[in-house]
Short mmCIF file of C-alpha atoms in Angstrom, two decimals:
data_model
loop_
_atom_site.label_atom_id
_atom_site.label_comp_id
_atom_site.label_asym_id
_atom_site.label_seq_id
_atom_site.Cartn_x
_atom_site.Cartn_y
_atom_site.Cartn_z
CA UNK A 647 -23.59 11.17 13.82
CA UNK A 648 -23.42 14.29 15.96
CA UNK A 649 -22.29 17.76 14.95
CA UNK A 650 -19.66 17.49 17.68
CA UNK A 651 -18.20 14.50 15.90
CA UNK A 652 -18.34 16.21 12.54
CA UNK A 653 -16.51 19.27 13.81
CA UNK A 654 -13.92 17.33 15.79
CA UNK A 655 -10.51 18.74 14.81
CA UNK A 656 -8.04 16.44 13.13
CA UNK A 657 -5.02 17.11 15.31
CA UNK A 658 -2.60 15.25 13.06
CA UNK A 659 -3.49 16.84 9.74
CA UNK A 660 -2.53 20.45 9.16
CA UNK A 661 -5.32 21.20 6.69
CA UNK A 662 -8.99 21.80 7.50
CA UNK A 663 -11.59 20.78 4.96
CA UNK A 664 -15.41 21.20 4.76
CA UNK A 665 -16.18 17.62 5.79
CA UNK A 666 -19.80 18.37 6.74
CA UNK A 667 -20.48 19.72 3.25
CA UNK A 668 -18.80 16.67 1.75
CA UNK A 669 -21.00 14.35 3.79
CA UNK A 670 -24.11 16.17 2.62
CA UNK A 671 -23.04 15.62 -0.99
CA UNK A 672 -22.25 11.91 -0.80
CA UNK A 673 -25.45 10.76 0.91
CA UNK A 674 -25.58 7.20 2.23
CA UNK A 675 -22.07 6.09 1.25
CA UNK A 676 -20.34 4.49 4.25
CA UNK A 677 -17.92 6.76 6.13
CA UNK A 678 -15.87 6.80 9.30
CA UNK A 679 -14.54 9.66 11.41
CA UNK A 680 -13.31 7.42 14.20
CA UNK A 681 -9.77 8.54 15.18
CA UNK A 682 -8.54 4.96 15.57
CA UNK A 683 -9.83 4.02 12.10
CA UNK A 684 -8.34 7.16 10.59
CA UNK A 685 -4.91 6.49 12.01
CA UNK A 686 -4.92 2.76 11.20
CA UNK A 687 -6.06 3.16 7.61
CA UNK A 688 -3.76 6.10 6.89
CA UNK A 689 -0.72 3.83 7.20
CA UNK A 690 1.03 1.24 5.11
CA UNK A 691 4.36 -0.53 5.64
CA UNK A 692 6.42 2.65 5.30
CA UNK A 693 8.00 1.86 8.66
CA UNK A 694 10.40 -0.45 6.81
CA UNK A 695 12.21 2.86 6.27
CA UNK A 696 13.37 4.76 9.39
CA UNK A 697 13.39 7.90 7.24
CA UNK A 698 9.76 7.51 6.17
CA UNK A 699 8.75 6.38 9.66
CA UNK A 700 9.83 9.76 11.00
CA UNK A 701 8.32 11.71 8.10
CA UNK A 702 4.94 10.00 7.83
CA UNK A 703 3.96 8.95 11.34
CA UNK A 704 1.72 12.01 11.86
CA UNK A 705 -0.01 11.97 8.46
CA UNK A 706 -3.67 11.02 8.69
CA UNK A 707 -6.89 11.39 6.71
CA UNK A 708 -9.83 13.51 7.86
CA UNK A 709 -12.44 10.96 6.77
CA UNK A 710 -12.62 7.42 5.42
CA UNK A 711 -15.14 6.74 2.67
CA UNK A 712 -15.93 3.19 1.52
CA UNK A 713 -17.69 3.15 -1.87
CA UNK A 714 -19.93 0.23 -2.83
CA UNK A 715 -19.61 0.65 -6.58
CA UNK A 716 -18.36 2.91 -9.33
CA UNK A 717 -21.34 5.24 -9.01
CA UNK A 718 -20.29 5.92 -5.40
CA UNK A 719 -16.76 6.67 -6.58
CA UNK A 720 -18.07 9.19 -9.11
CA UNK A 721 -20.13 10.89 -6.42
CA UNK A 722 -17.16 11.14 -4.06
CA UNK A 723 -14.87 12.43 -6.80
CA UNK A 724 -17.34 15.16 -7.71
CA UNK A 725 -17.72 16.21 -4.08
CA UNK A 726 -13.95 16.34 -3.56
CA UNK A 727 -13.56 18.53 -6.63
CA UNK A 728 -16.39 20.80 -5.56
CA UNK A 729 -14.95 21.34 -2.08
CA UNK A 730 -11.24 21.14 -3.04
CA UNK A 731 -10.59 18.18 -0.74
CA UNK A 732 -7.63 15.86 -1.44
CA UNK A 733 -8.46 12.22 -2.14
CA UNK A 734 -6.11 9.29 -1.57
CA UNK A 735 -7.09 5.77 -2.63
CA UNK A 736 -6.34 2.87 -0.28
CA UNK A 737 -6.09 -0.75 -1.34
CA UNK A 738 -4.72 -3.39 1.00
CA UNK A 739 -2.08 -0.93 2.30
CA UNK A 740 0.74 -3.46 1.88
CA UNK A 741 3.03 -1.00 0.08
CA UNK A 742 6.30 0.23 1.56
CA UNK A 743 6.71 3.82 0.40
CA UNK A 744 3.68 5.55 1.90
CA UNK A 745 1.79 5.15 -1.40
CA UNK A 746 -1.60 5.36 0.34
CA UNK A 747 -0.58 7.74 3.14
CA UNK A 748 -2.55 11.01 2.77
CA UNK A 749 0.17 13.66 3.02
CA UNK A 750 -2.39 16.48 3.06
CA UNK A 751 -5.23 14.76 4.90
CA UNK A 752 -8.65 14.84 3.28
CA UNK A 753 -10.50 11.75 2.04
CA UNK A 754 -9.13 8.22 2.26
CA UNK A 755 -11.07 6.15 -0.27
CA UNK A 756 -11.16 2.58 1.02
CA UNK A 757 -11.77 0.27 -1.96
CA UNK A 758 -12.25 -2.94 0.02
CA UNK A 759 -16.01 -3.21 -0.65
CA UNK A 760 -15.47 -3.09 -4.42
CA UNK A 761 -14.17 -6.65 -4.65
CA UNK A 762 -16.32 -8.39 -7.25
CA UNK A 763 -15.10 -10.45 -10.17
CA UNK A 764 -17.09 -9.17 -13.16
CA UNK A 765 -16.20 -12.02 -15.48
CA UNK A 766 -13.49 -14.43 -16.49
CA UNK A 767 -12.67 -16.22 -19.72
CA UNK A 768 -9.73 -18.50 -20.56
CA UNK A 769 -6.65 -16.36 -19.92
CA UNK A 770 -8.42 -13.17 -18.77
CA UNK A 771 -10.16 -11.94 -15.64
CA UNK A 772 -11.98 -8.63 -15.12
CA UNK A 773 -12.28 -7.56 -11.49
CA UNK A 774 -13.06 -4.58 -9.32
CA UNK A 775 -10.03 -2.83 -7.91
CA UNK A 776 -10.64 -3.88 -4.30
CA UNK A 777 -10.50 -7.63 -4.97
CA UNK A 778 -7.75 -9.40 -3.04
CA UNK A 779 -5.22 -11.27 -5.16
CA UNK A 780 -5.68 -14.40 -3.05
CA UNK A 781 -9.44 -14.32 -3.67
CA UNK A 782 -8.97 -13.80 -7.41
CA UNK A 783 -6.80 -16.89 -7.68
CA UNK A 784 -9.25 -18.84 -5.53
CA UNK A 785 -11.95 -18.19 -8.12
CA UNK A 786 -9.88 -18.60 -11.29
CA UNK A 787 -7.92 -21.72 -10.29
CA UNK A 788 -10.90 -24.10 -10.42
CA UNK A 789 -11.19 -23.17 -14.10
CA UNK A 790 -7.50 -23.82 -14.68
CA UNK A 791 -6.07 -20.29 -14.48
CA UNK A 792 -4.18 -18.05 -12.04
CA UNK A 793 -2.73 -14.54 -11.97
CA UNK A 794 0.55 -14.23 -13.86
CA UNK A 795 2.28 -12.53 -10.95
CA UNK A 796 1.61 -11.37 -7.43
CA UNK A 797 3.51 -9.72 -4.58
CA UNK A 798 4.64 -11.64 -1.52
CA UNK A 799 1.70 -9.92 0.22
CA UNK A 800 -0.78 -11.82 -1.97
CA UNK A 801 -2.99 -12.86 0.95
CA UNK A 802 -3.63 -9.21 1.92
CA UNK A 803 -3.00 -7.12 -1.19
CA UNK A 804 -5.74 -5.84 -3.51
CA UNK A 805 -5.35 -5.89 -7.28
CA UNK A 806 -5.80 -2.11 -7.63
CA UNK A 807 -3.08 -1.39 -5.10
CA UNK A 808 -0.72 -3.89 -6.74
CA UNK A 809 -1.13 -2.26 -10.14
CA UNK A 810 -0.94 1.30 -8.76
CA UNK A 811 1.97 0.73 -6.39
CA UNK A 812 3.74 -2.50 -7.28
CA UNK A 813 6.17 -3.48 -10.00
CA UNK A 814 6.49 -7.26 -10.04
CA UNK A 815 6.74 -10.28 -7.81
CA UNK A 816 6.24 -14.01 -7.76
CA UNK A 817 5.85 -14.92 -11.45
CA UNK A 818 8.05 -12.11 -12.79
CA UNK A 819 10.90 -14.53 -13.51
CA UNK A 820 8.69 -15.74 -16.37
CA UNK A 821 6.36 -12.85 -17.19
CA UNK A 822 8.46 -9.82 -16.28
CA UNK A 823 7.28 -6.77 -14.39
CA UNK A 824 3.90 -5.08 -14.35
CA UNK A 825 5.02 -2.61 -17.00
CA UNK A 826 5.91 -5.25 -19.57
CA UNK A 827 3.51 -5.12 -22.57
CA UNK A 828 0.50 -7.36 -22.05
CA UNK A 829 0.66 -7.59 -18.25
CA UNK A 830 -2.25 -5.14 -17.85
CA UNK A 831 -4.99 -5.53 -20.44
CA UNK A 832 -7.31 -2.69 -19.40
CA UNK A 833 -8.08 -0.30 -16.58
CA UNK A 834 -11.28 1.60 -15.87
CA UNK A 835 -10.78 4.85 -13.98
CA UNK A 836 -12.76 7.77 -12.57
CA UNK A 837 -11.42 11.30 -13.02
CA UNK A 838 -11.53 14.04 -10.39
CA UNK A 839 -13.18 16.93 -12.23
CA UNK A 840 -16.27 19.08 -11.86
CA UNK A 841 -18.13 16.37 -13.74
CA UNK A 842 -16.08 13.19 -13.26
CA UNK A 843 -15.66 10.95 -16.28
CA UNK A 844 -15.32 7.19 -16.43
CA UNK A 845 -12.53 6.24 -18.83
CA UNK A 846 -11.56 2.81 -20.11
CA UNK A 847 -7.83 2.54 -20.83
CA UNK A 848 -6.89 -0.45 -22.95
CA UNK A 849 -3.57 -1.94 -24.00
CA UNK A 850 -0.56 0.34 -23.66
CA UNK A 851 -2.80 3.21 -22.48
CA UNK A 852 -3.46 1.26 -19.26
CA UNK A 853 0.15 1.84 -18.25
CA UNK A 854 -0.78 5.43 -17.44
CA UNK A 855 -2.09 4.22 -14.09
CA UNK A 856 0.61 1.62 -13.41
CA UNK A 857 3.05 2.44 -10.62
CA UNK A 858 1.56 5.93 -10.28
CA UNK A 859 0.41 5.65 -6.64
CA UNK A 860 -3.17 6.55 -7.59
CA UNK A 861 -2.20 10.00 -8.85
CA UNK A 862 -3.52 9.48 -12.38
CA UNK A 863 -7.12 8.42 -11.74
CA UNK A 864 -9.18 6.32 -9.36
CA UNK A 865 -8.94 2.72 -10.57
CA UNK A 866 -12.30 0.97 -10.29
CA UNK A 867 -11.89 -2.07 -12.54
CA UNK A 868 -8.94 -3.97 -13.99
CA UNK A 869 -8.73 -6.52 -16.77
CA UNK A 870 -5.74 -8.79 -16.19
CA UNK A 871 -4.14 -11.66 -18.11
CA UNK A 872 -3.98 -15.07 -16.51
CA UNK A 873 -1.54 -17.96 -16.78
CA UNK A 874 -2.33 -21.68 -16.71
CA UNK A 875 -2.73 -22.81 -13.09
CA UNK A 876 -0.03 -25.39 -12.54
CA UNK A 877 0.91 -27.67 -9.65
CA UNK A 878 3.92 -25.89 -8.13
CA UNK A 879 6.71 -27.47 -6.11
CA UNK A 880 8.41 -25.38 -3.41
CA UNK A 881 12.15 -25.99 -3.15
CA UNK A 882 15.00 -24.81 -0.95
CA UNK A 883 18.60 -25.38 -2.03
CA UNK A 884 21.52 -24.66 0.31
CA UNK A 885 24.92 -23.47 -0.95
CA UNK A 886 28.29 -22.93 0.72
CA UNK A 887 28.79 -19.84 -1.41
CA UNK A 888 26.26 -17.07 -2.12
CA UNK A 889 27.73 -16.51 -5.59
CA UNK A 890 27.01 -20.14 -6.44
CA UNK A 891 23.36 -19.72 -5.42
CA UNK A 892 23.14 -16.82 -7.87
CA UNK A 893 24.80 -18.82 -10.66
CA UNK A 894 22.43 -21.72 -10.19
CA UNK A 895 19.43 -19.40 -9.95
CA UNK A 896 20.44 -17.76 -13.20
CA UNK A 897 20.95 -21.14 -14.88
CA UNK A 898 17.40 -22.16 -13.98
CA UNK A 899 16.05 -18.73 -14.91
CA UNK A 900 17.68 -19.00 -18.35
CA UNK A 901 16.51 -22.58 -18.91
CA UNK A 902 13.42 -21.86 -20.99
CA UNK A 903 12.23 -25.44 -20.78
CA UNK A 904 12.09 -25.35 -16.97
CA UNK A 905 8.78 -23.93 -15.75
CA UNK A 906 9.33 -21.63 -12.76
CA UNK A 907 7.53 -18.99 -10.75
CA UNK A 908 10.13 -17.92 -8.17
CA UNK A 909 13.92 -17.98 -7.91
CA UNK A 910 15.38 -16.10 -4.94
CA UNK A 911 19.04 -16.43 -3.85
CA UNK A 912 19.38 -15.25 -0.24
CA UNK A 913 22.62 -14.69 1.63
CA UNK A 914 23.31 -15.95 5.15
CA UNK A 915 22.48 -14.80 7.85
CA UNK A 916 19.06 -13.79 6.46
CA UNK A 917 17.75 -17.41 6.30
CA UNK A 918 18.23 -17.80 10.06
CA UNK A 919 15.18 -15.51 10.45
CA UNK A 920 12.84 -17.83 8.49
CA UNK A 921 11.12 -19.37 11.51
CA UNK A 922 8.84 -21.79 9.65
CA UNK A 923 11.61 -22.86 7.24
CA UNK A 924 14.55 -22.71 9.63
CA UNK A 925 15.15 -26.47 9.71
CA UNK A 926 15.74 -26.40 5.95
CA UNK A 927 18.25 -23.52 6.11
CA UNK A 928 21.58 -24.87 7.42
CA UNK A 929 23.75 -22.58 9.52
CA UNK A 930 26.13 -20.46 7.49
CA UNK A 931 24.63 -21.43 4.14
CA UNK A 932 23.14 -19.26 1.43
CA UNK A 933 19.83 -20.57 0.11
CA UNK A 934 17.85 -20.42 -3.09
CA UNK A 935 14.07 -20.40 -2.66
CA UNK A 936 12.16 -21.58 -5.70
CA UNK A 937 8.76 -22.49 -7.07
CA UNK A 938 9.10 -24.97 -9.90
CA UNK A 939 6.40 -26.52 -12.07
CA UNK A 940 5.93 -30.17 -11.08
CA UNK A 941 6.56 -31.23 -14.68
CA UNK A 942 10.01 -29.58 -14.50
CA UNK A 943 11.23 -30.75 -11.09
CA UNK A 944 13.32 -33.60 -12.55
CA UNK A 945 15.04 -31.19 -14.94
CA UNK A 946 15.60 -28.79 -12.04
CA UNK A 947 17.33 -31.50 -10.02
CA UNK A 948 19.40 -32.61 -13.01
CA UNK A 949 20.71 -29.07 -13.49
CA UNK A 950 21.43 -28.86 -9.76
CA UNK A 951 23.84 -31.79 -10.12
CA UNK A 952 26.19 -29.43 -12.00
CA UNK A 953 26.33 -27.02 -9.07
CA UNK A 954 27.38 -27.39 -5.48
CA UNK A 955 24.00 -27.06 -3.84
CA UNK A 956 22.04 -29.42 -1.59
CA UNK A 957 18.28 -29.77 -1.95
CA UNK A 958 17.00 -29.45 1.62
CA UNK A 959 13.26 -29.05 0.96
CA UNK A 960 10.87 -30.18 -1.76
CA UNK A 961 7.09 -30.20 -1.32
CA UNK A 962 3.92 -29.19 -3.17
CA UNK A 963 3.15 -25.50 -2.74
CA UNK A 964 0.41 -24.73 -0.24
CA UNK A 965 -1.31 -21.41 -0.80
CA UNK A 966 -3.79 -21.36 2.05
CA UNK A 967 -4.75 -18.77 4.65
CA UNK A 968 -3.85 -20.99 7.59
CA UNK A 969 -0.15 -21.47 6.80
CA UNK A 970 2.65 -19.11 5.74
CA UNK A 971 3.60 -20.11 2.19
CA UNK A 972 7.20 -20.32 1.00
CA UNK A 973 6.72 -17.17 -1.12
CA UNK A 974 6.22 -15.20 2.09
CA UNK A 975 9.98 -15.48 2.58
CA UNK A 976 10.77 -13.92 -0.79
CA UNK A 977 10.65 -10.39 -2.19
CA UNK A 978 10.03 -7.90 0.63
CA UNK A 979 8.70 -10.57 2.96
CA UNK A 980 12.35 -11.55 3.41
CA UNK A 981 12.85 -8.09 4.91
CA UNK A 982 9.76 -8.53 7.07
CA UNK A 983 11.01 -11.86 8.44
CA UNK A 984 14.19 -10.05 9.53
CA UNK A 985 12.21 -7.18 11.06
CA UNK A 986 10.53 -9.69 13.34
CA UNK A 987 13.82 -10.24 15.14
CA UNK A 988 15.65 -6.95 14.51
CA UNK A 989 13.81 -3.63 14.13
CA UNK A 990 17.07 -1.72 13.59
CA UNK A 991 17.47 -2.86 9.98
CA UNK A 992 16.17 -1.33 6.78
CA UNK A 993 16.44 -2.23 3.08
CA UNK A 994 16.97 -1.06 -0.48
CA UNK A 995 15.51 -1.98 -3.84
CA UNK A 996 18.00 -2.35 -6.68
CA UNK A 997 18.25 -3.71 -10.22
CA UNK A 998 21.38 -5.51 -11.37
CA UNK A 999 22.97 -5.21 -14.83
CA UNK A 1000 21.81 -8.36 -16.62
CA UNK A 1001 25.29 -9.30 -17.84
CA UNK A 1002 27.19 -9.09 -14.55
CA UNK A 1003 24.84 -10.06 -11.73
CA UNK A 1004 27.28 -12.36 -9.92
CA UNK A 1005 30.21 -9.97 -10.24
CA UNK A 1006 28.25 -6.94 -9.02
CA UNK A 1007 26.83 -8.86 -6.06
CA UNK A 1008 30.33 -10.06 -5.15
CA UNK A 1009 31.70 -6.52 -5.19
CA UNK A 1010 28.90 -5.31 -2.91
CA UNK A 1011 29.47 -8.24 -0.58
CA UNK A 1012 33.19 -7.56 -0.31
CA UNK A 1013 32.73 -3.84 0.34
CA UNK A 1014 29.89 -4.06 2.86
CA UNK A 1015 30.44 -7.39 4.55
CA UNK A 1016 28.28 -7.63 7.68
CA UNK A 1017 26.47 -4.38 6.88
CA UNK A 1018 24.63 -5.33 3.69
CA UNK A 1019 22.93 -8.74 3.59
CA UNK A 1020 22.02 -9.56 0.01
CA UNK A 1021 18.83 -11.02 -1.40
CA UNK A 1022 18.08 -11.29 -5.13
CA UNK A 1023 14.98 -12.09 -7.18
CA UNK A 1024 15.33 -13.16 -10.79
CA UNK A 1025 13.10 -11.17 -13.10
CA UNK A 1026 12.73 -10.77 -16.85
CA UNK A 1027 12.85 -7.14 -18.03
CA UNK A 1028 12.63 -6.04 -21.67
CA UNK A 1029 13.29 -9.61 -22.73
CA UNK A 1030 16.50 -9.92 -20.69
CA UNK A 1031 16.91 -12.05 -17.60
CA UNK A 1032 18.27 -10.01 -14.71
CA UNK A 1033 17.83 -9.77 -10.96
CA UNK A 1034 16.14 -7.35 -8.66
CA UNK A 1035 17.78 -7.00 -5.27
CA UNK A 1036 16.22 -6.32 -1.88
CA UNK A 1037 19.28 -6.15 0.36
CA UNK A 1038 18.75 -5.86 4.10
CA UNK A 1039 20.84 -3.05 5.58
CA UNK A 1040 22.12 -2.64 9.13
CA UNK A 1041 20.92 0.95 9.45
CA UNK A 1042 22.98 3.62 11.15
CA UNK A 1043 22.40 7.07 9.60
CA UNK A 1044 20.77 8.59 6.49
CA UNK A 1045 24.23 9.68 5.36
CA UNK A 1046 25.57 6.14 5.51
CA UNK A 1047 22.54 4.89 3.61
CA UNK A 1048 23.30 7.45 0.89
CA UNK A 1049 26.89 6.18 0.75
CA UNK A 1050 25.68 2.61 0.27
CA UNK A 1051 23.30 3.67 -2.50
CA UNK A 1052 26.08 5.62 -4.22
CA UNK A 1053 28.30 2.54 -4.11
CA UNK A 1054 25.60 0.47 -5.79
CA UNK A 1055 25.15 3.05 -8.53
CA UNK A 1056 28.91 3.28 -9.09
CA UNK A 1057 28.80 -0.42 -9.98
CA UNK A 1058 26.02 0.13 -12.51
CA UNK A 1059 23.34 -1.23 -10.17
CA UNK A 1060 20.20 0.89 -10.40
CA UNK A 1061 18.60 2.12 -7.19
CA UNK A 1062 14.85 2.34 -6.61
CA UNK A 1063 15.01 4.39 -3.43
CA UNK A 1064 12.33 3.18 -0.98
CA UNK A 1065 13.05 5.98 1.50
CA UNK A 1066 11.21 8.74 -0.39
CA UNK A 1067 7.53 9.30 -1.18
CA UNK A 1068 7.64 10.86 -4.65
CA UNK A 1069 7.61 8.94 -7.89
CA UNK A 1070 10.47 10.98 -9.34
CA UNK A 1071 12.86 10.43 -6.45
CA UNK A 1072 12.04 6.82 -5.76
CA UNK A 1073 10.85 3.74 -7.50
CA UNK A 1074 10.65 5.11 -11.03
CA UNK A 1075 14.38 5.73 -11.19
CA UNK A 1076 14.12 9.51 -10.81
CA UNK A 1077 11.61 10.16 -13.56
CA UNK A 1078 7.91 10.20 -14.29
CA UNK A 1079 6.79 9.13 -17.74
CA UNK A 1080 5.67 12.07 -19.87
CA UNK A 1081 2.43 10.28 -20.73
CA UNK A 1082 1.61 9.81 -17.04
CA UNK A 1083 2.29 13.46 -16.25
CA UNK A 1084 0.24 14.66 -19.22
CA UNK A 1085 -2.57 12.26 -18.31
CA UNK A 1086 -2.67 13.57 -14.73
CA UNK A 1087 -3.30 17.08 -16.05
CA UNK A 1088 -6.20 15.66 -18.04
CA UNK A 1089 -7.87 13.61 -15.29
CA UNK A 1090 -6.91 15.55 -12.13
CA UNK A 1091 -6.49 19.22 -13.08
CA UNK A 1092 -6.53 20.48 -9.48
CA UNK A 1093 -4.00 17.94 -8.26
CA UNK A 1094 -6.36 16.49 -5.65
CA UNK A 1095 -5.38 12.85 -6.16
CA UNK A 1096 -2.77 11.79 -3.61
CA UNK A 1097 -1.08 15.22 -3.56
CA UNK A 1098 2.61 15.31 -2.79
CA UNK A 1099 3.46 12.06 -4.55
CA UNK A 1100 4.17 13.40 -8.07
CA UNK A 1101 6.65 16.25 -7.67
CA UNK A 1102 6.70 17.13 -11.38
CA UNK A 1103 3.00 17.96 -11.44
CA UNK A 1104 1.98 21.63 -11.15
CA UNK A 1105 -1.78 22.34 -11.29
CA UNK A 1106 -2.74 24.62 -14.16
CA UNK A 1107 -5.96 26.02 -12.75
CA UNK A 1108 -6.17 28.89 -10.23
CA UNK A 1109 -7.07 27.96 -6.66
CA UNK A 1110 -5.56 24.49 -6.97
CA UNK A 1111 -3.93 22.46 -4.20
CA UNK A 1112 -0.16 22.99 -4.29
#
C-alpha cells in the first residue's frame, strides 16, 4: 500500500484523521481504503427516506477495518481512542435509519469475518456478532431449534446488527420485541477507552446495547434464546375489507392455542406489487400474510370460517437462498416491494393502541385515502397483543409528512420516526433510556462510537469529539 494511497484525501468526509498512524497500530488486520468500498459499505437502506437520502448521501468512512476476532477488535478500539478517530460498527447494513452510516467519517468496523457459532445447547445459541441470521438457523435447525425472531432481511442481516438496530420481526407475534425480557440472554462487548475492556452483560444488563445503534459498546458475541424449529405453513387470505383482515389477524393472534410466527394484514393496492405472490392476491382485495405451525393449520382454517376471507395460498414455508420467501413481503420488505415499482413513496413506523387497532386504522384510512396505504404486523408488547404499522406513504413534502405523523399521534398511535438518525428523535419514541446513556459514559467516554446518533450524550473529558 503506497503512501499516496494512505494520504489520499477523503473528499466526502469533512474530518481528517491520522489514518497512517492508525494502520501502524493495528498491524496485519485487514483494511481497505478503496473509494468504491468506502462508499458502498458506508450505506444502509436509509434511502427509504427521501429526507435521510438527502442528508446522508455524502457521508463516508475514511477506512474499513475487518477484524478476525475479539483481539483484533480490542486493538482497533485502543488505536481509535489513542488517535481520537470515530468508530462505527457495520453489520449486514440492512437497517433503514442510517444506523451504520459514519456521520463523522473515521473507521468503519466491518464485522462480517466474525461469524462463528461458539456453541449451542437446547434453547440457546452463542454466536459472534457477524453471523448471519440465515446461517444461524441453518446450523440450529438440524438440532431442532431456530431463532425466536428475525427481520424480513434474515438472509442478509447479521445478528449483531439486528440486536443493535432492530426491534422485532417475524416471530414477534409470539415472542414480542427484542426488548422483552429474555429475548437477549447475554452480550459481550468491547469498550473504547485507553485500555479497552471486554465486558459480559447478562440478563437485563444486555439491554444496554439493544437498539442503541452501536453507541454503547462494540458487540462481539451474543447469546440468544431459541425456539423449537417447527414445520411452518405459509398462508395468504384475501378479504374484501381491510378492517376484516385486521379483525381476523387479531383473532388468530389472540388464539393462544394456534401456533403462529407471522400475521400481517396489508391493504390494497400494496399486494399488487408482490411479483412472486401476485397470482394469490386478487385485484382490489386486502390480504393477510401468515406463517402458521402445521399442527395448527386446521384450527386456523376453522377460525377463518367465521370471517369473510378466502384462503388463496397454503404451502410449506421455504426458507432457501434461491427463492424469495413469503416473509420477504412482510415488515419493511413490503415497503421494498413497492419501491421496486415506485421510487416516489416512503413509509412510517407506528404502534397502535392495543385496544383499538381496527378503529384507529379505519380513521387513518378515511382521512388519508389514496395517500397512506396501510400495512400492519401483529406483535406482543408487555404481554399485550397489539400491532406495529409500516404504512407506505405517497411522499410529497417533509411538511406533509409531519402532518401525517401528527394525525397518527392525535389518534393515540405512537410514531417511531424513520426519517431521523438520532435515537432520541426516532425509533425510541423520543427518549434514550437512562441506563443506556449512563453506560455510554462508562464504555465510550470520548464519544467515539457512532458519533451523532445519541443526541443526549455529551462527552465529559476534555478534547472529546463533539
